[in-house]
Amino acid sequence: MGTPLLSVENVTVSFNGFNALDGMSLHLMPTSIRVLIGPNGAGKSTLLDTIIGHVRPSAGRVVFKGHEITRMDEYKIVRRGICRKFQAPGILDNLTVAENLNLAARRHRECWRSFSVGLNKEVRAQVERVLTLVGLNDRKHALAGQLSHGQKQWLEIGMVVASDAELLLLDEPAAGMSHDESAQTAALIRELAKQHSLLVIDHDMAFVDQLDAPVSVMHMGRMLREGTLEEIRNDPQIAAVYLGRVKEVSVA
Amino acid sequence: MKKWSALSLDIVLLAALALAPLYLSAYHLSLLGRFLALAVLSLGISVIWGWGGILSLGQGVFWGLGAYVLAMHLKLTGLAPGDLPDFMMWSGLDHLPAWWKIFEHPAVAIAGVVVIPTIAGGLLAWLVFNRRVSGVYFSLLTQALALAFSTLLISQQAYTGGFNGLTDFSTILGHPMIDPGFQRNIYWITLGVLVLASIACRWLTHTAFGRVLVAIRDGESRVRFLGYHPAAYKTIAFAFGAMLAGISGALYVVHVGVISPAMVGVIPSIEMVIAVAVGGRSSLTGVVLGTLLVNFGKDWISSAMPEMWQLAMGALFILVVTALPQGLAGIPGLVEKLVLWSKGKREAKMADQPAIALVEKD
Ligand SMILES: Nc1ncnc2c1ncn2[C@@H]1O[C@H](COP(=O)(O)OP(=O)(O)O)[C@@H](O)[C@H]1O
Ligand SMILES: [Mg+2]
């Protein structure tokens, strides 16, 4: 099957003695989507924190493109090709949509290479491409803070894409979106999977269904089951720990 | 439109300053000269605070380093060969320490004025920002540093002149300093340095560096997760601000002929920040105007009612922070807003404009 793009191996993360991740493992192939579900507090966001270097694991390792990145600084991990969308929109409200994307799309992020005025052609082209991709072309010069909630989510997805990372980590990209918006987001993610690998966290089963991708279920800091959504749905153990509760969440 | 009116304000200000020797008395010209020297410092504070969001309450340290380095040079050039500065003899030193002697050469002194504060500021920033100390903790840390610096200067009487500092300079690069022609020349030099510093700041804030700096100010962790290293950007900004502070301190010494610990401690460091807040910390023209205004105001109040100055300063600061957060530079926007409002265009989106209009469309 080839070598994985990302391997999370037996990772444990503890906060004051509580193991938010407890021997978690996960393998991701290039240009694929993986959906991560699990009840609140299962450790999904903590897993993303660990991959991106925000949280240091006490045991286990994270390997990306054959290199161990377990204890690297966040910005160095990002430069290797992993970018993350946060659960709460992490855009810069005082900059315009285009400026947010410019920031994400710049190829040279080292401080000593930042003393130039203007943007180079590739960055401009990249920003234009992403604007079209996420459907924010007509909002290009709007301040990011003035976008609707759904547009903010798209802008942040756009920033992650503009960064040209191979692996995109999306934490609840469709949270708070209307039915239509969430369908558009699912289509966008499927489109992105042609060139990127995506690890997508979400609660909403209707949304997950539209992603049409393998699902990993987390529970209490570790992997409970992996399979198609159909298999997961029909698994009695998962229904017991999880699906019953999810229905309530996704209806709300 | 905005850009042009800002540019024409700059031109008017520059013309007024360039022609000042024609219409100001010698006394007021010398005041203006020393305040322009301080404006160089304010530009640096503007970059680190207005753009970088880093509030330093210890700029007196870097300003003082530049000032003391030049003062050491001036002290040495006035001596007969083999002589010691007066305060060293009084303290019982029998030879000149090597770290004093090197500044005898003017090129070394000028290099020291620029390089020493830059390195000190850069080193401090690198250590502190890599540990993710920021916000009010950074401000308190720099304030403590200003206190420690002035205390150190006072305690090392034999090397620093102690409480009285360094004074009684006679010549600079062979020119007698009391000469009226010299006073005029030093005014031109100061204005020239201010113009250069302000061009450098304008350039810096328009580069990608400036944009990233603003982005770090508004969302440090978002920027980090885009693969930028915020500590590196903040360190460069801070070192740049420290460099301008050092240059400003050296120029100031040439104007006033004295430097002492009281001029570099906590209170002066806070006054430096207040002048910038009054001008508008994110406006490079505003901070120059603010510095001139606050310091002329200080001169006027403290000669009329000496005990009122600190009170007035405090009141001014409170007024600016509460009523005019963008300082003098916020007034045009406020006026525009009032005009629009009186025309009934309440929905005008003025309030939603970014605090800094440095980022061009695209
Ligand atoms: N910084 C932190 N400090 C302490 N506990 C944390 C921290 N981050 C997460 N946790 C805890 O770890 C567990 C997993 O959290 P999280 O990864 O956010 O879950 P999920 O995203 O699956 O809902 C929760 O019990 C949460 O309270
Ligand atoms: Mg979460």
XYZ file of C-alpha atoms and ligand atoms in Angstrom:
642
model
C 0.000 0.000 0.000
C 3.014 2.330 0.062
C 4.364 4.362 2.958
C 2.067 6.570 4.997
C 2.371 10.359 4.758
C 1.727 10.642 8.474
C 2.102 8.081 11.238
C 1.022 8.706 14.784
C 2.438 5.866 16.870
C 1.259 5.090 20.384
C 1.084 8.710 21.436
C 0.261 9.604 25.011
C -0.462 13.149 26.150
C -1.321 13.934 29.724
C -2.626 17.093 31.334
C -1.937 17.023 35.071
C -2.107 13.261 35.171
C -5.181 12.951 32.951
C -4.395 11.197 29.673
C -6.140 13.153 26.918
C -4.377 10.822 24.472
C -3.627 7.340 25.696
C -1.657 5.208 23.243
C -3.254 6.765 20.166
C -2.177 5.522 16.728
C -3.186 6.635 13.245
C -1.755 6.286 9.721
C -2.617 8.513 6.784
C -1.855 7.886 3.123
C -1.063 10.657 0.601
C -4.038 12.273 -1.177
C -6.708 10.801 1.009
C -9.384 11.905 3.406
C -9.712 10.505 6.904
C -12.598 11.471 9.096
C -12.074 11.499 12.833
C -15.125 11.244 15.026
C -15.678 10.585 18.681
C -17.629 11.998 21.605
C -16.701 15.337 23.126
C -13.495 15.055 25.119
C -12.340 11.968 23.208
C -9.059 13.763 22.411
C -9.564 14.675 18.744
C -8.412 18.276 19.059
C -5.548 17.176 21.279
C -4.440 14.791 18.539
C -4.235 17.701 16.087
C -2.383 19.758 18.721
C 0.129 16.956 19.028
C 0.663 16.515 15.296
C 1.251 20.239 14.808
C 3.656 20.467 17.761
C 1.496 22.587 20.034
C 1.362 19.866 22.661
C 4.319 17.611 23.493
C 3.507 13.945 24.006
C 4.984 12.095 26.981
C 5.293 8.886 24.963
C 5.076 7.741 21.355
C 6.141 9.434 18.140
C 4.812 11.321 15.145
C 6.428 10.690 11.765
C 5.735 12.865 8.712
C 7.167 12.017 5.284
C 9.640 9.654 6.940
C 10.958 12.234 9.442
C 10.190 12.243 13.100
C 8.566 15.552 14.068
C 7.530 14.633 17.592
C 9.248 17.388 19.522
C 9.775 20.015 16.850
C 8.671 23.644 17.128
C 5.271 24.390 15.597
C 6.536 26.712 12.900
C 9.100 24.183 11.732
C 6.482 21.462 11.478
C 4.282 23.794 9.431
C 7.166 24.555 7.084
C 7.517 20.825 6.477
C 4.007 20.764 5.068
C 1.306 20.411 7.707
C -1.274 23.131 8.235
C -4.201 23.293 10.584
C -7.602 24.900 10.744
C -8.697 25.578 14.285
C -11.996 24.693 15.857
C -12.745 28.387 16.506
C -12.013 30.395 13.332
C -8.398 31.544 13.496
C -8.392 34.312 10.924
C -7.057 37.843 11.307
C -10.160 40.021 11.591
C -8.365 43.304 10.851
C -6.911 42.132 7.559
C -8.851 41.695 4.352
C -9.639 38.295 2.913
C -6.870 38.692 0.342
C -4.366 39.810 2.970
C -5.137 36.794 5.126
C -4.488 34.577 2.136
C -1.330 36.486 1.180
C 0.045 35.803 4.607
C -0.692 32.107 4.277
C 0.562 31.844 0.704
C 3.989 33.430 1.130
C 6.647 30.897 0.245
C 9.432 32.351 2.358
C 8.413 32.633 5.951
C 11.859 33.084 7.429
C 12.229 36.511 8.969
C 15.402 37.354 7.069
C 13.629 36.831 3.746
C 10.739 39.128 4.584
C 12.307 42.456 3.694
C 10.671 42.939 0.332
C 7.787 45.110 -0.754
C 4.987 43.623 -2.817
C 4.065 40.064 -3.620
C 5.620 37.795 -6.169
C 3.663 36.356 -9.071
C 3.339 32.827 -7.739
C 1.868 34.065 -4.475
C -0.656 36.237 -6.315
C -1.631 33.356 -8.557
C -1.961 31.043 -5.595
C -4.207 33.538 -3.784
C -6.417 33.945 -6.861
C -6.693 30.183 -7.233
C -7.676 29.733 -3.593
C -10.179 32.614 -3.686
C -11.998 30.850 -6.501
C -11.712 27.483 -4.823
C -13.341 28.623 -1.584
C -15.804 30.917 -3.368
C -14.681 34.194 -1.782
C -13.711 36.016 -4.971
C -16.292 38.754 -4.549
C -15.330 39.239 -0.890
C -11.646 39.629 -1.652
C -11.290 43.130 -0.209
C -13.712 42.711 2.675
C -12.274 42.676 6.166
C -12.168 39.127 7.428
C -13.977 40.195 10.586
C -17.016 41.185 8.533
C -17.537 37.817 6.890
C -20.418 35.561 7.834
C -19.601 32.595 10.015
C -19.571 30.179 7.096
C -17.349 32.463 5.045
C -14.914 32.733 7.936
C -14.656 28.969 8.021
C -14.018 28.899 4.266
C -11.434 31.619 4.545
C -9.555 29.619 7.131
C -9.757 26.493 4.991
C -8.476 28.690 2.163
C -5.519 29.819 4.278
C -4.641 26.233 5.054
C -4.813 25.382 1.348
C -2.866 28.497 0.330
C -0.022 27.452 2.603
C 0.565 24.627 0.126
C 0.804 22.030 2.873
C 0.535 18.378 1.896
C -1.376 17.479 5.018
C -4.354 19.582 6.066
C -5.814 19.184 9.529
C -9.374 20.496 9.703
C -11.007 20.773 13.110
C -14.793 20.855 12.671
C -14.799 22.751 9.347
C -18.577 22.610 9.010
C -19.426 23.574 12.581
C -22.189 26.168 12.690
C -22.831 25.994 8.948
C -26.222 25.764 7.305
C -27.167 22.603 5.455
C -26.196 24.068 2.065
C -22.965 25.538 3.319
C -21.969 22.268 4.846
C -22.697 20.419 1.584
C -20.455 22.929 -0.239
C -17.742 22.394 2.340
C -17.914 18.634 1.826
C -17.567 19.107 -1.938
C -14.605 21.417 -1.349
C -12.886 18.856 0.850
C -13.379 16.103 -1.724
C -11.880 18.411 -4.341
C -8.887 19.155 -2.082
C -8.230 15.438 -1.604
C -7.045 15.257 -5.213
C -3.870 17.023 -4.146
C -3.711 16.913 -0.365
C -4.222 14.537 2.500
C -6.874 15.670 4.913
C -7.652 14.724 8.468
C -11.121 16.047 9.198
C -12.803 16.149 12.581
C -16.555 16.441 12.662
C -19.628 15.547 14.658
C -22.275 15.875 12.017
C -23.042 12.468 10.482
C -24.792 13.974 7.458
C -21.640 15.933 6.712
C -19.387 12.931 7.306
C -21.555 10.889 4.970
C -20.962 13.382 2.154
C -17.185 13.125 2.564
C -17.427 9.492 1.513
C -14.204 8.565 3.287
C -12.875 6.075 5.844
C -13.800 6.928 9.411
C -11.728 6.571 12.581
C -13.540 6.594 15.878
C -11.737 7.887 18.949
C -12.819 7.188 22.455
C -11.055 8.145 25.699
C -7.805 9.116 24.014
C -7.360 6.113 21.781
C -8.527 4.583 18.542
C -11.675 2.566 19.002
C -12.464 1.460 15.465
C -11.651 2.266 11.833
C -13.863 1.491 8.861
C -16.435 2.867 6.448
C -19.206 4.984 7.879
C -21.563 2.095 7.131
C -19.485 -0.345 9.198
C -19.167 2.150 12.007
C -22.895 2.775 12.042
C -23.642 -0.924 12.320
C -21.132 -1.581 15.065
C -23.066 -2.206 18.273
C -20.166 -1.235 20.528
C -19.823 2.146 18.873
C -23.537 2.686 18.985
C -23.283 2.081 22.711
C -20.438 4.525 23.443
C -21.067 7.076 20.840
C -23.628 7.155 18.079
C -26.596 7.549 20.361
C -25.102 10.757 21.686
C -24.055 12.041 18.304
C -27.592 12.001 17.025
C -28.575 14.438 19.719
C -25.605 16.644 18.904
C -26.174 16.724 15.174
C -29.866 17.483 15.514
C -29.096 20.480 17.713
C -6.993 60.186 -1.363
C -5.965 59.303 2.199
C -2.462 58.580 1.052
C -2.111 61.976 -0.585
C -3.361 63.960 2.368
C -0.990 62.035 4.646
C 1.882 62.742 2.281
C 1.069 66.448 2.069
C 0.997 66.628 5.874
C 4.475 65.106 5.901
C 5.683 67.667 3.397
C 4.226 70.590 5.353
C 5.777 69.284 8.558
C 9.147 68.782 6.906
C 9.063 72.275 5.389
C 8.142 73.803 8.750
C 11.063 71.994 10.381
C 13.501 72.824 7.599
C 12.641 76.527 7.793
C 12.633 76.641 11.603
C 16.096 78.265 11.830
C 14.583 81.258 9.973
C 11.719 81.926 12.321
C 12.686 80.473 15.691
C 14.825 82.161 18.335
C 18.106 80.450 19.182
C 16.575 79.227 22.419
C 13.529 77.681 20.795
C 15.585 76.240 17.962
C 17.770 74.448 20.481
C 14.651 73.091 22.179
C 13.231 71.967 18.852
C 16.525 70.276 17.999
C 16.571 68.195 21.160
C 12.906 67.259 20.742
C 13.578 66.157 17.176
C 16.304 63.945 18.594
C 13.666 62.419 20.874
C 11.354 61.944 17.900
C 13.874 59.450 16.473
C 13.266 57.350 19.588
C 9.505 57.752 19.197
C 9.639 56.354 15.659
C 11.241 53.224 17.068
C 8.590 52.920 19.772
C 5.955 53.338 17.093
C 7.281 50.380 15.126
C 7.541 48.043 18.098
C 4.344 49.150 19.830
C 2.100 50.410 17.029
C 2.957 47.679 14.561
C 4.353 44.931 16.788
C 1.995 45.452 19.735
C 4.965 45.249 22.106
C 4.828 47.871 24.854
C 8.288 48.544 26.235
C 8.524 50.625 29.394
C 12.293 50.436 29.302
C 13.301 52.319 26.161
C 15.322 54.603 28.430
C 17.843 51.778 28.696
C 18.648 51.661 24.976
C 18.408 55.411 24.682
C 20.767 55.669 27.638
C 23.260 53.202 26.152
C 23.549 55.347 23.022
C 23.738 58.509 25.100
C 26.408 57.196 27.491
C 28.566 55.806 24.694
C 28.667 59.176 22.965
C 29.114 60.989 26.282
C 32.144 58.797 27.045
C 33.627 59.787 23.719
C 32.975 63.486 24.333
C 34.476 63.218 27.799
C 37.650 61.671 26.410
C 38.175 64.082 23.522
C 38.201 67.003 25.956
C 41.122 65.575 27.923
C 44.838 66.252 27.641
C 46.756 63.065 26.710
C 47.236 60.799 29.718
C 44.584 62.590 31.792
C 41.609 60.929 33.446
C 38.051 62.281 33.522
C 37.596 64.351 36.690
C 35.115 62.003 38.426
C 37.485 59.055 37.944
C 40.249 60.860 39.747
C 37.900 61.816 42.581
C 36.945 58.150 42.864
C 40.588 57.161 43.094
C 40.960 55.399 39.730
C 44.524 55.605 38.459
C 44.053 54.548 34.865
C 41.401 54.591 32.185
C 39.524 51.259 31.869
C 39.947 49.647 28.443
C 36.186 49.699 27.763
C 36.309 53.468 28.124
C 39.437 53.934 26.078
C 38.033 52.309 22.928
C 35.435 55.056 22.554
C 38.117 57.687 22.193
C 38.103 57.042 18.461
C 35.078 58.795 16.923
C 34.340 55.972 14.471
C 34.256 53.448 17.314
C 32.012 55.745 19.326
C 29.541 56.212 16.467
C 29.532 52.486 15.729
C 29.001 51.855 19.441
C 26.040 54.232 19.542
C 24.335 52.217 16.811
C 25.489 48.690 17.534
C 25.475 48.404 21.339
C 21.785 49.275 21.899
C 20.806 47.132 18.903
C 22.591 44.090 20.267
C 21.347 44.681 23.809
C 17.752 45.044 22.598
C 18.006 42.117 20.210
C 19.485 39.823 22.829
C 16.868 40.711 25.432
C 14.051 40.279 22.920
C 15.349 36.955 21.630
C 15.625 35.480 25.123
C 12.276 36.791 26.274
C 10.142 36.250 23.153
C 11.406 32.711 22.644
C 10.092 31.965 26.109
C 6.774 33.395 24.956
C 6.778 36.149 27.516
C 4.557 38.891 26.171
C 1.951 41.517 26.972
C 1.995 43.099 30.378
C 4.745 40.743 31.604
C 7.070 42.073 28.967
C 6.184 45.666 29.887
C 6.907 45.017 33.561
C 10.136 43.266 32.724
C 11.392 46.196 30.668
C 10.358 48.620 33.379
C 12.354 46.635 35.921
C 15.267 46.761 33.518
C 15.065 50.564 33.343
C 15.123 50.708 37.130
C 18.089 48.334 37.318
C 19.949 50.283 34.633
C 19.667 53.655 36.355
C 20.519 52.092 39.714
C 23.598 50.462 38.214
C 24.735 53.751 36.687
C 24.386 55.522 40.043
C 26.219 52.815 41.933
C 29.222 52.660 39.580
C 30.350 56.205 40.361
C 33.975 55.600 39.365
C 33.063 54.476 35.853
C 29.828 56.313 35.063
C 30.050 59.554 36.991
C 27.343 58.207 39.307
C 24.333 60.344 40.088
C 25.700 63.381 38.244
C 26.407 61.419 35.100
C 28.697 62.738 32.395
C 28.892 66.418 31.498
C 31.268 69.326 30.762
C 31.947 68.427 27.165
C 33.896 70.961 25.126
C 34.366 69.752 21.567
C 32.903 67.260 19.157
C 34.981 66.120 16.178
C 37.148 69.144 16.803
C 34.285 71.689 16.815
C 33.640 73.721 19.955
C 30.161 72.780 21.132
C 29.069 76.190 22.446
C 29.616 77.882 19.105
C 26.254 79.216 17.689
C 27.161 77.960 14.209
C 27.612 74.535 15.719
C 24.158 74.688 17.279
C 22.671 75.301 13.867
C 24.657 72.496 12.257
C 23.604 70.042 14.897
C 20.009 71.020 14.235
C 20.444 70.128 10.560
C 22.134 66.872 11.398
C 19.338 65.927 13.786
C 16.676 66.759 11.235
C 18.561 64.717 8.634
C 18.758 61.720 10.943
C 15.058 62.036 11.741
C 14.176 62.076 8.044
C 16.339 59.021 7.394
C 14.859 57.192 10.376
C 11.368 57.983 9.252
C 12.074 56.759 5.716
C 13.509 53.561 7.195
C 10.370 53.070 9.319
C 8.080 53.687 6.354
C 9.973 51.185 4.274
C 10.082 48.590 7.044
C 6.369 48.807 7.739
C 5.561 48.392 4.052
C 7.613 45.266 3.559
C 6.295 41.781 4.091
C 8.051 42.040 7.444
C 5.745 44.882 8.486
C 2.653 42.963 7.486
C 3.710 39.846 9.331
C 4.477 42.000 12.363
C 0.942 43.403 12.374
C -0.459 39.926 11.908
C 1.560 38.731 14.903
C 0.186 41.624 16.933
C -3.378 40.637 16.039
C -3.068 36.857 16.179
C 0.301 35.509 17.198
C -0.701 31.867 17.326
C -2.482 31.951 13.953
C 0.681 33.354 12.401
C 2.818 30.722 14.109
C 0.579 28.006 12.701
C 1.162 29.414 9.224
C 4.840 28.599 9.623
C 6.190 31.944 10.810
C 8.418 32.229 13.846
C 6.941 35.183 15.752
C 9.903 35.524 18.127
C 12.232 36.203 15.187
C 10.018 38.972 13.792
C 9.477 40.539 17.197
C 13.195 40.394 17.946
C 14.130 42.201 14.750
C 11.473 44.840 15.391
C 12.638 45.336 18.950
C 16.305 45.528 17.982
C 15.398 48.120 15.347
C 13.533 50.162 17.965
C 16.514 49.883 20.316
C 18.832 51.077 17.565
C 16.738 54.201 16.951
C 16.623 54.738 20.726
C 20.425 54.621 20.922
C 20.868 57.057 18.037
C 18.304 59.350 19.633
C 20.121 59.266 22.963
C 23.442 60.167 21.354
C 21.922 63.100 19.450
C 20.239 64.291 22.620
C 23.553 64.371 24.472
C 25.042 66.550 21.757
C 22.133 68.967 22.166
C 22.022 69.200 25.947
C 25.632 68.426 26.855
C 24.825 66.108 29.746
C 23.597 62.604 30.466
C 22.674 61.290 33.903
C 20.850 58.279 35.405
C 17.780 60.414 36.097
C 17.351 60.843 32.339
C 17.244 57.112 31.542
C 15.212 55.561 34.371
C 11.611 54.541 34.818
C 9.946 57.965 34.624
C 11.694 59.067 31.408
C 10.919 55.679 29.871
C 7.228 56.152 30.614
C 7.288 59.706 29.296
C 8.716 58.396 26.032
C 5.749 56.064 25.665
C 3.237 58.769 26.563
C 4.547 61.047 23.823
C 4.004 58.222 21.339
C 0.514 57.485 22.645
C -0.401 61.160 22.322
C 0.812 61.266 18.738
C -0.857 57.994 17.839
C 1.307 54.926 18.059
C 0.495 53.622 14.600
C 1.194 56.857 12.767
C 4.786 57.693 11.946
C 3.914 61.347 11.390
C 1.717 61.384 14.482
C 4.450 60.224 16.827
C 6.809 62.951 15.646
C 4.128 65.593 16.230
C 3.194 64.024 19.554
C 6.790 64.098 20.725
C 7.187 67.765 19.809
C 3.878 68.702 21.395
C 4.385 66.820 24.646
C 7.927 68.076 25.101
C 7.188 71.692 24.291
C 4.229 71.354 26.657
C 6.531 69.921 29.286
C 8.965 72.773 28.835
C 6.212 75.339 29.120
C 4.410 73.837 32.108
C 7.540 73.012 34.040
C 8.854 76.551 33.737
C 5.473 78.076 34.679
C 4.413 75.580 37.367
C 7.224 73.063 37.949
C 5.275 70.836 40.343
C 2.420 70.387 37.880
C 4.307 68.599 35.147
C 3.885 64.982 36.247
C 0.252 65.598 37.065
C -0.353 67.076 33.618
C 1.457 64.164 32.022
C -0.707 61.645 33.863
C -3.901 63.510 32.983
C -2.857 63.723 29.350
C -2.179 60.007 29.228
C -5.557 59.138 30.728
C -7.266 61.503 28.312
C -5.589 59.975 25.278
C -6.160 56.390 26.336
C -9.832 56.913 27.074
C -10.916 59.500 24.507
C -8.453 59.263 21.649
C -6.894 55.804 21.452
C -5.299 56.623 18.114
C -3.817 59.828 19.484
C -3.477 62.967 17.377
C -3.421 60.751 14.304
C -6.966 59.702 15.151
C -8.338 63.245 14.936
C -8.811 63.400 11.139
C -10.728 60.132 11.260
C -12.807 61.430 14.140
C -13.590 64.658 12.308
C -14.513 62.745 9.167
C -16.767 60.554 11.259
C -18.466 63.588 12.805
C -19.015 65.152 9.392
C -20.502 61.954 8.012
C -22.594 61.587 11.116
C -23.950 65.103 10.833
C -24.837 64.332 7.234
C -26.854 61.482 8.607
C -24.775 58.730 7.114
C -24.720 56.787 10.305
C -24.108 53.505 8.635
C -20.737 54.681 7.339
C -18.318 51.951 8.156
C -15.655 54.153 9.668
C -15.465 52.272 12.922
C -14.651 49.084 11.132
C -11.546 50.380 9.470
C -8.362 48.679 10.569
C -6.372 50.587 13.141
C -3.559 50.851 10.660
C -4.025 51.516 6.984
C -0.618 50.192 6.110
C -1.760 47.177 4.206
C -2.463 48.161 0.659
C -5.191 46.449 -1.212
C -3.305 43.482 -2.588
N -4.736 22.357 27.588
C -5.451 21.442 28.274
N -5.325 21.351 29.624
C -6.025 20.436 30.330
N -6.893 19.567 29.789
C -7.081 19.605 28.460
C -6.378 20.551 27.635
N -6.754 20.353 26.347
C -7.655 19.349 26.368
N -7.856 18.885 27.627
C -8.718 17.786 28.011
O -8.404 16.696 27.197
C -9.579 16.008 26.804
C -9.662 15.920 25.305
O -9.963 17.194 24.800
P -10.118 17.499 23.254
O -8.937 16.943 22.554
O -10.404 18.938 23.091
O -11.410 16.646 22.881
P -12.298 16.657 21.581
O -11.692 17.582 20.597
O -12.288 15.227 21.120
O -13.662 17.073 22.009
C -10.747 16.743 27.427
O -11.125 16.063 28.600
C -10.169 18.088 27.752
O -10.782 18.639 28.885
Mg -12.390 19.442 19.748
